[in-house]
Amino acid sequence: MSGPSDYQPTNPVLKWIERRLPIFGLVHSSFVAYPTPRNLNYWWTFGAILSFMLAVQILTGVILAMHYTPNADLAFRSVEGIVRDVNYGWLLRNTHAAGASMFFFAVYIHMFRGLYYGSYKEPREVLWILGVIIYLLMMATGFMGYVLPWGQMSFWGATVITNLFSAVPYFGESIVTLLWGGYSVGNPTLNRFFSLHYLLPFVIAGVVVLHVWALHVAGQNNPAGVEPKTEKDTVPFTPYATIKDMFGVSCFMIFFAWFIFYMPNYLGDADNYIPANPGVTPTHIVPEWYYLPFYAILRSIPNKLAGVIAMFSAIVVLAFLPWLDSAKTRSSKYRPLAKQFFWMFVVVCVLLGYLGAQPPEGIYVIAGRILTVCYFAYFLIVLPLLSRIETPRPLPNSIADDVLAKSGGKAAPMVSTVIALAVAGALFAGSAQSARAAEDDTPPSLSWSFAGPFGKYDRGALQRGLKVYKEVCSNCHGLSYIAFRNLADAGGPGYSTAQATAFAAGYTVKDGPNDQGDMFDRPGRPADYFPSPFPNEQAARAANGGAAPPDLSLITKARSYERGFPQFIFDFFTQFQEQGPNYVSAILQGFDDKVPDGVSIPEGSYYNKYFPGHAIKMPKPLSDGQVTFDDGSPATVAQYAHDVATFLMWTAEPHMEARKRVGMQVFIFLILFAGLMYFTKKKVWANAH
Amino acid sequence: MTTASSAGSTRRDFLFVATGAVAAVGTVATVWPLVSQMNPDASTIAAGAPIQVDLAPIAEGQDIKVFWRGKPIYIMNRTKKQIDEARAVPLSNLPDPATDESRVKAGHDQWLVVIGICTHLGCIPIAHEGNYDGFFCPCHGSQYDSAGRIRQGPAPANLPVPPYQFVSDTKIQIG
Ligand code: FES
């Protein structure tokens, strides 16, 4: 895109087209011959990684839209239908959901890279501003996408974020009503969010084209921050940058695949596995991790309008960066002070993100305010000041010189590293303290056959768990996402189709209307779903002292507990995902007739050690000897709890075994591929040195 | 070109080919689930299970239409006249030759069960219309006889007979 190209195809057909539409010349000059600085490091591959992520999101998104129903009554169930019934639906959904996080992860690295190397400075201001616009569009798209599954977090996230606009003076209420298409978040809101969520990625793609165009006009910045002067400073985009980018992408895919196949719920919120309920707000509303720093800024300001303004300014200020930082030297490599402050700023952002996920109380509020001030001070005070007082180190004469000087000494450990370590230590101490306080109420971590990369369900436990569910739990709890046919599915309890059919026939199912217009009862068929014990939620509520027993299909994914810092970081590497079954098992065993001192249990509730708040409406459901097993397993509450929790993990994720099996294959493949890419890249670059 | 550099270039070529081949395998493996998801999902397949239909309410000369896998199935209780007509016509007169006996279940000769989708372009023919005491497709004028065989018009083949069997004298299972 840098002016007319002298490229001429030799093939006569291509020549014919080229004369009428010079598209091959355009591609050639933009992505083949385009000169790229030879000293780019791997931080520069994130541009390609982002293009890759945009493509992945559009592709999986278009496919998911083929199966998704944007209706408030059906959306949640249609997402479960994708995950449970569509061929590879679980894979597509995990990819799209984790993909959003990966997209943001990559964009943050890309932005910090731009910040560090001064990629926003003259003549790249427009390039940078287009990037800020893409980022804003991504935030809008990500937010609306998160609403679509129509779980509790979707619904309340939508409510909270749209209510930000109610802070606008005079017109606030009207704007919010306009956004909702109603008097509250509801079906019209979901419909328009779906429409826009489908539209915006293509708008992003359009702005990306402008971004790349601007990039190819101004040329890429580089770690030295000096413009290429001679041929020796650059290499052609293809094969050098192409192969390096592809290697970067292949490494990134390994990271991405870890989430898709092993930690699909690590970045999500358990509450979003509860269908949206306009009558109950989750105790702790948290946006997706990539909005957390801005959410922390919003909450730090005690005034509604000022908070909203601060939050939006925190993003908009980025667009003014080229003028706030007027230093002539681009790269922080040659700016000793700017470099220190840059790393401090990174730490501030990470900490703000951490605070955004904490409850807004006590020390967290104060810390949030201090960090908010730091955030803005970096842009409004530090950068303008530094550009006036800082003396940069001498720049290399050219990029070629910079490459030759690469073997220079390593910088001494920086102040910011020390700060980061100190902060991590403080966090650790803080959470260790709160962890000790909460230790008693945290469900014990049990060992599950399905944990870890090779985890498989214990068929015996699944069959016993089904028996416990059928004889005990099903009296009050539905299992409405499970069809009888599922009992014969691969990776499930291991029944044959005939057994599942016979099991189904043992149930009576309402069907109809028949030709006379009447509903009638008939024996269950494999395609039927487990019938719910109550005809509707009101009946369930009335029969159970005001608390409707939740449907159990997703309960092990819909319940969780805090693991705290730094445990949640270790969990990422150990693939710990079993909060749900731990919790279910703990609840079933946590009843106690003796209420400890200082806990008061209202009439009609029961004490349970592990239930949040300890007062649970469900009476102790299981006692020893209640259910007998044919396989000689002990008839104890502990055994029941283990088996039913295993069974409910399967009902929540029937394709877990397939997920882990495919995951292993993908990992072997990706590691092999990345290895080959590494050597290919080395071979290609050998010519450049 | 020296020996050393040509050995180097073969090694390089091999590496490039290997990387390209692995990338191609990965691409194909990625495309598979993206295409496979278009097939009917598990709930659609389960909903396509066999259905049972009670024939008792269908009087002679009448027909009913039931749906199986989203397809209309005509179940026709044929009159003596309809059967005789169907059996009288010589096979050589038929565009898609098939005997009437081959299109019904032995011993249940009065029951014609066919998928009511015109073999031309998928419209639904109307029962008891047309010149052959069978079905008439309003879209482009195909006519089927009382055995559901194509007799006239653009449709190339007879109305297909779905898989079914009699579970009792008055009940069939389709599928
Ligand atoms: S579709 Fe029936 S005649 Fe064309």
CSV table of C-alpha atoms in Angstrom, one decimal, chain B residues 11-144:
chain,number,residue,atom,x,y,z
B,11,ARG,CA,18.6,-30.0,4.1
B,12,ARG,CA,16.9,-26.6,3.9
B,13,ASP,CA,14.5,-27.9,1.3
B,14,PHE,CA,13.6,-30.9,3.4
B,15,LEU,CA,12.9,-28.6,6.4
B,16,PHE,CA,10.7,-26.4,4.3
B,17,VAL,CA,8.8,-29.3,2.8
B,18,ALA,CA,8.3,-30.9,6.3
B,19,THR,CA,7.1,-27.6,7.8
B,20,GLY,CA,4.8,-27.0,4.9
B,21,ALA,CA,3.4,-30.6,5.1
B,22,VAL,CA,2.8,-30.3,8.9
B,23,ALA,CA,1.1,-27.0,8.3
B,24,ALA,CA,-1.1,-28.5,5.6
B,25,VAL,CA,-2.1,-31.4,7.9
B,26,GLY,CA,-2.9,-28.9,10.6
B,27,THR,CA,-5.1,-26.9,8.3
B,28,VAL,CA,-7.1,-29.9,7.2
B,29,ALA,CA,-7.5,-31.1,10.8
B,30,THR,CA,-8.8,-27.6,11.6
B,31,VAL,CA,-11.2,-27.5,8.8
B,32,TRP,CA,-12.8,-30.8,9.7
B,33,PRO,CA,-14.7,-29.6,12.8
B,34,LEU,CA,-15.6,-26.4,11.1
B,35,VAL,CA,-17.4,-28.4,8.4
B,36,SER,CA,-18.6,-31.2,10.6
B,37,GLN,CA,-20.6,-28.8,12.8
B,38,MET,CA,-22.9,-28.2,9.9
B,39,ASN,CA,-24.3,-31.8,10.1
B,40,PRO,CA,-27.4,-32.4,12.1
B,41,ASP,CA,-26.6,-32.2,15.8
B,42,ALA,CA,-27.3,-34.9,18.4
B,43,SER,CA,-30.7,-33.6,19.4
B,44,THR,CA,-31.9,-33.4,15.8
B,45,ILE,CA,-30.7,-37.0,15.2
B,46,ALA,CA,-32.4,-38.1,18.4
B,47,ALA,CA,-35.6,-36.4,17.4
B,48,GLY,CA,-35.5,-38.3,14.1
B,49,ALA,CA,-36.1,-41.6,15.9
B,50,PRO,CA,-38.8,-43.9,14.6
B,51,ILE,CA,-42.4,-43.0,15.3
B,52,GLN,CA,-45.5,-45.2,15.6
B,53,VAL,CA,-48.8,-44.3,13.8
B,54,ASP,CA,-52.2,-45.8,14.6
B,55,LEU,CA,-54.0,-46.7,11.4
B,56,ALA,CA,-57.4,-47.5,13.0
B,57,PRO,CA,-58.9,-44.0,12.5
B,58,ILE,CA,-58.2,-43.9,8.8
B,59,ALA,CA,-61.3,-45.1,6.8
B,60,GLU,CA,-61.1,-46.7,3.4
B,61,GLY,CA,-60.5,-44.1,0.7
B,62,GLN,CA,-59.0,-41.6,3.2
B,63,ASP,CA,-55.5,-40.6,4.0
B,64,ILE,CA,-53.5,-38.8,6.7
B,65,LYS,CA,-50.3,-36.9,6.7
B,66,VAL,CA,-47.8,-37.4,9.5
B,67,PHE,CA,-44.3,-35.9,9.9
B,68,TRP,CA,-41.2,-37.9,10.4
B,69,ARG,CA,-37.8,-36.1,10.4
B,70,GLY,CA,-39.5,-33.0,9.1
B,71,LYS,CA,-40.9,-34.8,6.1
B,72,PRO,CA,-44.6,-35.3,5.3
B,73,ILE,CA,-45.5,-39.0,5.1
B,74,TYR,CA,-48.8,-39.8,3.3
B,75,ILE,CA,-50.6,-42.9,4.7
B,76,MET,CA,-53.4,-43.8,2.4
B,77,ASN,CA,-56.1,-46.4,2.9
B,78,ARG,CA,-56.7,-47.3,-0.7
B,79,THR,CA,-60.0,-48.4,-2.1
B,80,LYS,CA,-60.4,-51.6,-4.1
B,81,LYS,CA,-60.7,-49.5,-7.2
B,82,GLN,CA,-57.4,-47.7,-6.5
B,83,ILE,CA,-55.6,-51.0,-6.0
B,84,ASP,CA,-56.9,-52.5,-9.1
B,85,GLU,CA,-56.0,-49.5,-11.2
B,86,ALA,CA,-52.5,-49.6,-9.9
B,87,ARG,CA,-52.1,-53.2,-10.6
B,88,ALA,CA,-53.7,-53.1,-14.1
B,89,VAL,CA,-51.2,-50.8,-15.7
B,90,PRO,CA,-48.4,-52.5,-17.5
B,91,LEU,CA,-44.9,-51.7,-16.3
B,92,SER,CA,-43.8,-50.7,-19.7
B,93,ASN,CA,-46.1,-47.7,-19.4
B,94,LEU,CA,-44.3,-46.4,-16.4
B,95,PRO,CA,-41.4,-43.9,-16.4
B,96,ASP,CA,-40.0,-45.5,-13.3
B,97,PRO,CA,-41.1,-49.1,-13.4
B,98,ALA,CA,-42.1,-50.7,-10.1
B,99,THR,CA,-45.0,-53.1,-9.3
B,100,ASP,CA,-47.7,-52.1,-6.9
B,101,GLU,CA,-46.8,-55.1,-4.8
B,102,SER,CA,-43.2,-53.8,-4.4
B,103,ARG,CA,-44.5,-50.6,-3.0
B,104,VAL,CA,-46.7,-52.0,-0.2
B,105,LYS,CA,-46.3,-54.6,2.5
B,106,ALA,CA,-47.6,-58.0,1.6
B,107,GLY,CA,-50.9,-58.7,3.4
B,108,HIS,CA,-51.5,-55.0,3.9
B,109,ASP,CA,-52.2,-54.2,0.3
B,110,GLN,CA,-54.6,-51.4,0.9
B,111,TRP,CA,-52.0,-49.3,2.8
B,112,LEU,CA,-49.8,-47.0,0.8
B,113,VAL,CA,-47.1,-45.2,2.8
B,114,VAL,CA,-45.0,-42.7,0.8
B,115,ILE,CA,-42.9,-39.7,1.5
B,116,GLY,CA,-45.0,-36.8,0.2
B,117,ILE,CA,-42.2,-34.9,-1.5
B,118,CYS,CA,-42.4,-34.5,-5.2
B,119,THR,CA,-39.3,-36.0,-6.8
B,120,HIS,CA,-39.1,-33.1,-9.2
B,121,LEU,CA,-38.1,-30.2,-7.0
B,122,GLY,CA,-39.6,-30.9,-3.6
B,123,CYS,CA,-43.1,-29.5,-3.5
B,124,ILE,CA,-45.8,-31.4,-1.7
B,125,PRO,CA,-48.3,-33.2,-4.0
B,126,ILE,CA,-52.0,-33.1,-3.2
B,127,ALA,CA,-53.6,-36.4,-2.5
B,128,HIS,CA,-56.7,-37.6,-4.4
B,129,GLU,CA,-56.0,-35.3,-7.3
B,130,GLY,CA,-54.8,-35.7,-10.8
B,131,ASN,CA,-55.8,-38.2,-13.5
B,132,TYR,CA,-54.5,-41.3,-11.8
B,133,ASP,CA,-56.4,-41.4,-8.6
B,134,GLY,CA,-53.2,-40.7,-6.7
B,135,PHE,CA,-51.3,-37.4,-6.2
B,136,PHE,CA,-51.0,-34.2,-8.2
B,137,CYS,CA,-48.1,-31.8,-7.6
B,138,PRO,CA,-49.3,-28.2,-8.1
B,139,CYS,CA,-45.8,-26.8,-8.6
B,140,HIS,CA,-45.1,-28.1,-12.1
B,141,GLY,CA,-47.9,-30.5,-12.7
B,142,SER,CA,-46.4,-33.9,-12.0
B,143,GLN,CA,-49.0,-36.6,-11.5
B,144,TYR,CA,-48.6,-39.8,-9.4
